[in-house]
Amino acid sequence: MKTRVSWTNPYKAGGKYWLKGNLHTHTTNSDGKLTPEEAVSHYLSKGYSFLAVTDHGKLFDPKTLRSKMLLIAGVEADFDHGKHTCVTAVKSEDIKFSRETPQQELIDQNTDKALVVLNHPDWGSEEHFTIDSLKTFKNYHGIEIYNSVIERLEGSPLSTAKWDRLLGSEIRVLGFANQDFHRADDFRDACNVVNVKKKTAAEVFNAVTSGNFYCYFGVKISSVGRKKNTVYVKTANAETIRFIGNYGVLLSKTNGKAASFDFDKTDATKYIRIECLGKGEEISWTQPFFREA
Ligand SMILES: [Zn+2]
């Protein structure tokens, strides 16, 4: 699965629909306050189209719940030998999990059929994942670059600095924005917005694992992609657009709803990613575009 992202343009596949979803959700199956049914209806009422239920140490099977929500199987592995990691898949049978499995083994067991995301790297009085540990583990698909529950906990919800350190080191991983939802007041409109041709759980999962999505927290992207060497974005409500390159270097900053940047303007960067800033704390993040495949 790690080869499924088209790193020169993750948005290449396109799609008619943009759908919102949260990929990190707790329920009464672990330490959440809402039952899976209640959590699903809460997200439906907020206009979300897909949801992965990822309880601590308990695998969620979408077949156990009937809903118009596109449900993704999942577990948050907070096992004996590692840190918090969400493993999700279309079918629960595609996920392998046991509390005793060491972290790298868990990643290796799930790398083909499931999606493995290392969670909230900057949670806690000490970092949950240091940059060294993120560089040491191999073959995971992504990290949470924003986890809104950390707003009410110690540490930082934002991990884009670590993401840039990984991308600059050619460790190509996707960025995710999740809520780590435990209770109704944990809801923030921070999520992953996928671009799909059909509204099915399989299509959503395919878009997520191929990087055809952006991380949303208030700025709506209407189109994003690459033409030749130019990376572009169009939004409904951005006020400032930032193009970021190697290890977090700000390549360009433009006021307005749309902007583009050409790789040919600099030979110094291996990748470009885009941050779209709106009013107040509104922001959205695209996946990175690498200069070369
Ligand atoms: Zn969690």
Short mmCIF file of C-alpha atoms and ligand atoms in Angstrom, two decimals:
data_model
loop_
_atom_site.label_atom_id
_atom_site.label_comp_id
_atom_site.label_asym_id
_atom_site.label_seq_id
_atom_site.Cartn_x
_atom_site.Cartn_y
_atom_site.Cartn_z
CA MET A 1 0.00 0.00 0.00
CA LYS A 2 2.91 2.35 0.60
CA THR A 3 3.41 2.58 -3.15
CA ARG A 4 -0.18 3.69 -3.88
CA VAL A 5 0.41 7.41 -3.44
CA SER A 6 1.27 9.32 -6.58
CA TRP A 7 3.83 11.51 -4.82
CA THR A 8 4.32 13.96 -7.68
CA ASN A 9 0.59 14.73 -7.49
CA PRO A 10 -1.52 12.89 -4.90
CA TYR A 11 -4.66 14.52 -6.35
CA LYS A 12 -4.13 13.08 -9.83
CA ALA A 13 -7.08 10.67 -9.67
CA GLY A 14 -9.59 13.50 -9.17
CA GLY A 15 -13.22 12.78 -8.28
CA LYS A 16 -16.62 14.41 -8.35
CA TYR A 17 -17.31 14.49 -4.61
CA TRP A 18 -15.43 15.94 -1.65
CA LEU A 19 -16.47 14.07 1.50
CA LYS A 20 -15.61 14.84 5.13
CA GLY A 21 -14.60 12.23 7.65
CA ASN A 22 -12.90 11.58 10.94
CA LEU A 23 -10.49 8.65 11.20
CA HIS A 24 -9.91 8.63 14.97
CA THR A 25 -13.03 8.14 17.09
CA HIS A 26 -13.59 6.62 20.54
CA THR A 27 -16.86 5.23 21.85
CA THR A 28 -18.12 3.32 24.90
CA ASN A 29 -16.23 0.33 23.45
CA SER A 30 -13.24 1.94 25.22
CA ASP A 31 -13.04 5.31 27.03
CA GLY A 32 -15.50 7.31 24.89
CA LYS A 33 -18.75 8.67 26.31
CA LEU A 34 -21.03 7.93 23.32
CA THR A 35 -22.01 4.51 22.02
CA PRO A 36 -20.91 3.73 18.45
CA GLU A 37 -24.50 4.44 17.29
CA GLU A 38 -24.54 7.81 19.09
CA ALA A 39 -21.11 8.79 17.78
CA VAL A 40 -22.19 7.94 14.23
CA SER A 41 -25.40 10.00 14.47
CA HIS A 42 -23.44 12.87 16.03
CA TYR A 43 -21.13 12.94 13.01
CA LEU A 44 -24.02 12.53 10.55
CA SER A 45 -25.66 15.60 12.12
CA LYS A 46 -22.44 17.55 11.48
CA GLY A 47 -22.47 16.68 7.77
CA TYR A 48 -19.77 14.01 7.85
CA SER A 49 -19.86 11.21 5.27
CA PHE A 50 -17.36 8.73 6.66
CA LEU A 51 -16.13 7.67 10.05
CA ALA A 52 -13.56 5.22 11.40
CA VAL A 53 -14.29 3.99 14.91
CA THR A 54 -10.91 3.40 16.56
CA ASP A 55 -11.30 2.35 20.17
CA HIS A 56 -8.32 1.62 22.37
CA GLY A 57 -7.45 -2.02 21.92
CA LYS A 58 -10.86 -2.96 20.52
CA LEU A 59 -11.39 -3.63 16.84
CA PHE A 60 -14.53 -2.09 15.32
CA ASP A 61 -16.36 -4.09 12.66
CA PRO A 62 -18.54 -1.88 10.39
CA LYS A 63 -20.85 -4.84 9.77
CA THR A 64 -22.14 -4.49 13.35
CA LEU A 65 -23.80 -1.14 12.67
CA ARG A 66 -26.32 -0.15 10.00
CA SER A 67 -26.09 3.47 8.97
CA LYS A 68 -25.90 5.68 5.92
CA MET A 69 -22.50 6.77 7.29
CA LEU A 70 -19.66 5.16 5.33
CA LEU A 71 -18.03 3.20 8.14
CA ILE A 72 -14.38 2.20 8.25
CA ALA A 73 -13.02 -0.59 10.45
CA GLY A 74 -10.42 0.44 12.97
CA VAL A 75 -8.56 0.15 16.23
CA GLU A 76 -6.25 2.44 18.16
CA ALA A 77 -3.37 0.25 19.17
CA ASP A 78 -2.05 1.54 22.49
CA PHE A 79 -0.33 -1.72 23.12
CA ASP A 80 2.25 -2.94 25.59
CA HIS A 81 5.30 -2.17 23.45
CA GLY A 82 4.48 1.03 21.64
CA LYS A 83 2.65 4.30 21.30
CA HIS A 84 -0.81 5.18 20.01
CA THR A 85 -1.33 4.10 16.43
CA CYS A 86 -4.57 3.98 14.44
CA VAL A 87 -4.97 1.02 12.13
CA THR A 88 -7.96 1.28 9.78
CA ALA A 89 -9.28 -0.73 6.82
CA VAL A 90 -12.44 -1.32 4.83
CA LYS A 91 -12.99 -4.68 6.50
CA SER A 92 -12.06 -5.58 10.07
CA GLU A 93 -10.62 -8.86 8.77
CA ASP A 94 -7.91 -6.81 7.05
CA ILE A 95 -6.56 -5.55 10.40
CA LYS A 96 -4.15 -7.55 12.53
CA PHE A 97 -3.85 -6.46 16.12
CA SER A 98 -2.80 -7.80 19.49
CA ARG A 99 -1.66 -5.87 22.54
CA GLU A 100 1.62 -7.80 22.76
CA THR A 101 2.82 -6.97 19.24
CA PRO A 102 5.83 -4.63 19.09
CA GLN A 103 5.20 -1.44 17.15
CA GLN A 104 7.28 -2.13 14.05
CA GLU A 105 5.76 -5.61 13.79
CA LEU A 106 2.26 -4.11 14.02
CA ILE A 107 3.13 -1.74 11.18
CA ASP A 108 4.61 -4.55 9.08
CA GLN A 109 1.60 -6.82 9.63
CA ASN A 110 -0.79 -4.12 8.44
CA THR A 111 1.12 -2.25 5.79
CA ASP A 112 -0.44 -4.06 2.82
CA LYS A 113 -4.17 -4.14 3.55
CA ALA A 114 -4.69 -1.49 6.21
CA LEU A 115 -3.72 2.12 6.87
CA VAL A 116 -1.27 2.76 9.72
CA VAL A 117 -1.12 6.27 11.18
CA LEU A 118 1.06 7.31 14.12
CA ASN A 119 -1.04 9.54 16.36
CA HIS A 120 -0.56 12.93 18.01
CA PRO A 121 3.27 13.03 17.92
CA ASP A 122 3.31 16.14 20.14
CA TRP A 123 0.89 15.03 22.85
CA GLY A 124 2.11 15.14 26.43
CA SER A 125 4.63 16.79 28.70
CA GLU A 126 7.16 14.82 26.66
CA GLU A 127 6.66 14.11 22.97
CA HIS A 128 4.53 11.03 22.20
CA PHE A 129 6.65 10.34 19.11
CA THR A 130 10.03 12.07 18.90
CA ILE A 131 11.39 12.91 15.47
CA ASP A 132 14.01 10.19 16.01
CA SER A 133 11.33 7.56 16.63
CA LEU A 134 9.35 8.73 13.58
CA LYS A 135 12.52 8.35 11.54
CA THR A 136 13.30 4.94 13.01
CA PHE A 137 9.95 3.26 12.33
CA LYS A 138 9.54 2.17 8.72
CA ASN A 139 6.63 1.74 6.31
CA TYR A 140 3.83 3.43 8.23
CA HIS A 141 1.56 5.50 6.00
CA GLY A 142 1.19 8.74 7.88
CA ILE A 143 1.14 10.82 11.02
CA GLU A 144 -1.50 13.03 12.55
CA ILE A 145 -0.40 16.56 11.72
CA TYR A 146 -3.35 17.92 13.70
CA ASN A 147 -5.23 16.21 16.53
CA SER A 148 -7.86 18.50 18.02
CA VAL A 149 -8.27 16.67 21.35
CA ILE A 150 -4.77 17.83 22.29
CA GLU A 151 -6.26 21.33 22.48
CA ARG A 152 -7.55 20.27 25.93
CA LEU A 153 -4.52 18.16 26.87
CA GLU A 154 -0.81 18.80 27.41
CA GLY A 155 1.41 19.27 24.40
CA SER A 156 0.65 20.55 20.93
CA PRO A 157 -2.18 19.47 18.60
CA LEU A 158 -0.05 20.51 15.64
CA SER A 159 2.82 18.36 14.31
CA THR A 160 3.58 19.97 10.96
CA ALA A 161 7.16 20.77 12.01
CA LYS A 162 7.81 17.05 12.48
CA TRP A 163 6.05 16.31 9.18
CA ASP A 164 8.40 18.71 7.37
CA ARG A 165 11.42 17.09 9.02
CA LEU A 166 10.25 13.70 7.72
CA LEU A 167 9.37 14.94 4.21
CA GLY A 168 12.67 16.84 3.95
CA SER A 169 14.46 13.58 4.84
CA GLU A 170 12.60 11.79 2.00
CA ILE A 171 10.40 9.90 4.45
CA ARG A 172 7.24 10.18 2.42
CA VAL A 173 4.24 9.99 4.72
CA LEU A 174 0.73 11.42 4.54
CA GLY A 175 -0.64 14.01 6.97
CA PHE A 176 -3.99 13.50 8.73
CA ALA A 177 -6.27 15.84 10.72
CA ASN A 178 -8.29 13.95 13.29
CA GLN A 179 -10.41 14.70 16.31
CA ASP A 180 -9.56 11.82 18.65
CA PHE A 181 -13.20 12.20 19.65
CA HIS A 182 -14.06 10.96 23.15
CA ARG A 183 -17.15 13.01 24.04
CA ALA A 184 -19.64 15.34 22.33
CA ASP A 185 -17.74 18.51 23.26
CA ASP A 186 -14.59 17.10 21.63
CA PHE A 187 -16.16 17.83 18.27
CA ARG A 188 -14.15 20.33 16.23
CA ASP A 189 -14.64 20.63 12.50
CA ALA A 190 -11.14 19.28 11.88
CA CYS A 191 -11.15 16.36 9.49
CA ASN A 192 -9.95 14.69 6.32
CA VAL A 193 -11.73 15.66 3.10
CA VAL A 194 -11.43 12.99 0.41
CA ASN A 195 -11.95 13.38 -3.31
CA VAL A 196 -13.94 10.42 -4.67
CA LYS A 197 -15.84 9.34 -7.77
CA LYS A 198 -18.33 7.21 -5.82
CA LYS A 199 -19.71 7.47 -2.32
CA THR A 200 -18.66 4.09 -0.95
CA ALA A 201 -16.46 3.11 1.98
CA ALA A 202 -14.08 1.34 -0.41
CA GLU A 203 -13.69 4.49 -2.55
CA VAL A 204 -13.15 6.64 0.54
CA PHE A 205 -10.51 4.26 1.84
CA ASN A 206 -8.84 4.15 -1.55
CA ALA A 207 -8.68 7.97 -1.62
CA VAL A 208 -7.30 8.12 1.91
CA THR A 209 -4.59 5.56 1.25
CA SER A 210 -3.58 7.15 -2.05
CA GLY A 211 -3.33 10.67 -0.58
CA ASN A 212 -6.28 12.03 -2.54
CA PHE A 213 -7.52 14.12 0.40
CA TYR A 214 -6.66 17.25 2.31
CA CYS A 215 -6.74 18.13 5.99
CA TYR A 216 -9.52 20.57 6.78
CA PHE A 217 -9.94 22.92 9.69
CA GLY A 218 -12.12 25.70 8.31
CA VAL A 219 -10.82 26.48 4.81
CA LYS A 220 -12.63 24.75 1.96
CA ILE A 221 -10.49 23.69 -1.01
CA SER A 222 -12.35 23.45 -4.32
CA SER A 223 -9.46 22.26 -6.43
CA VAL A 224 -5.85 21.30 -5.88
CA GLY A 225 -3.31 19.65 -8.11
CA ARG A 226 -0.35 20.04 -10.39
CA LYS A 227 0.09 21.02 -14.03
CA LYS A 228 3.59 20.22 -15.27
CA ASN A 229 5.76 21.81 -12.59
CA THR A 230 3.14 24.15 -11.16
CA VAL A 231 1.33 23.26 -7.98
CA TYR A 232 -1.97 25.11 -7.51
CA VAL A 233 -4.86 25.44 -5.09
CA LYS A 234 -8.26 27.14 -5.27
CA THR A 235 -10.31 27.68 -2.15
CA ALA A 236 -13.65 29.16 -1.12
CA ASN A 237 -12.39 31.18 1.82
CA ALA A 238 -8.61 31.36 2.19
CA GLU A 239 -7.12 34.76 2.93
CA THR A 240 -3.48 33.71 2.80
CA ILE A 241 -1.86 30.77 1.05
CA ARG A 242 1.54 29.48 2.08
CA PHE A 243 3.74 27.17 -0.01
CA ILE A 244 6.16 25.23 2.16
CA GLY A 245 9.20 23.24 1.14
CA ASN A 246 12.18 21.34 2.54
CA TYR A 247 12.17 21.05 6.34
CA GLY A 248 9.50 23.78 6.65
CA VAL A 249 11.00 26.57 4.51
CA LEU A 250 8.38 29.13 3.48
CA LEU A 251 8.74 29.33 -0.32
CA SER A 252 5.95 31.78 -1.02
CA LYS A 253 3.06 33.56 0.68
CA THR A 254 0.14 35.03 -1.27
CA ASN A 255 -2.98 36.88 -0.16
CA GLY A 256 -6.23 35.64 -1.69
CA LYS A 257 -8.34 32.56 -2.31
CA ALA A 258 -6.17 30.90 -4.96
CA ALA A 259 -2.45 30.63 -5.66
CA SER A 260 0.16 28.57 -7.44
CA PHE A 261 3.87 27.92 -7.18
CA ASP A 262 6.29 26.51 -9.71
CA PHE A 263 9.00 24.00 -8.85
CA ASP A 264 11.15 25.74 -11.46
CA LYS A 265 11.37 28.84 -9.24
CA THR A 266 13.70 27.01 -6.92
CA ASP A 267 15.87 23.97 -7.32
CA ALA A 268 16.37 23.73 -3.58
CA THR A 269 13.18 21.98 -2.58
CA LYS A 270 12.31 18.32 -2.96
CA TYR A 271 8.64 18.83 -2.16
CA ILE A 272 5.96 21.50 -1.88
CA ARG A 273 2.98 21.39 0.43
CA ILE A 274 0.28 24.05 0.79
CA GLU A 275 -1.29 25.66 3.84
CA CYS A 276 -4.46 27.70 3.28
CA LEU A 277 -5.24 30.14 6.07
CA GLY A 278 -8.64 31.76 6.57
CA LYS A 279 -10.20 33.87 9.29
CA GLY A 280 -9.05 33.40 12.89
CA GLU A 281 -7.73 29.87 13.38
CA GLU A 282 -9.19 28.51 10.11
CA ILE A 283 -6.65 26.52 8.12
CA SER A 284 -6.35 23.59 5.73
CA TRP A 285 -3.32 21.58 4.72
CA THR A 286 -2.72 19.71 1.45
CA GLN A 287 -0.63 16.59 1.05
CA PRO A 288 2.91 17.16 -0.23
CA PHE A 289 3.82 17.16 -3.92
CA PHE A 290 7.30 15.77 -4.57
CA ARG A 291 9.35 17.14 -7.42
CA GLU A 292 10.22 13.63 -8.57
CA ALA A 293 8.51 10.27 -8.29
ZN ZN B 1 -7.27 8.08 20.43
#
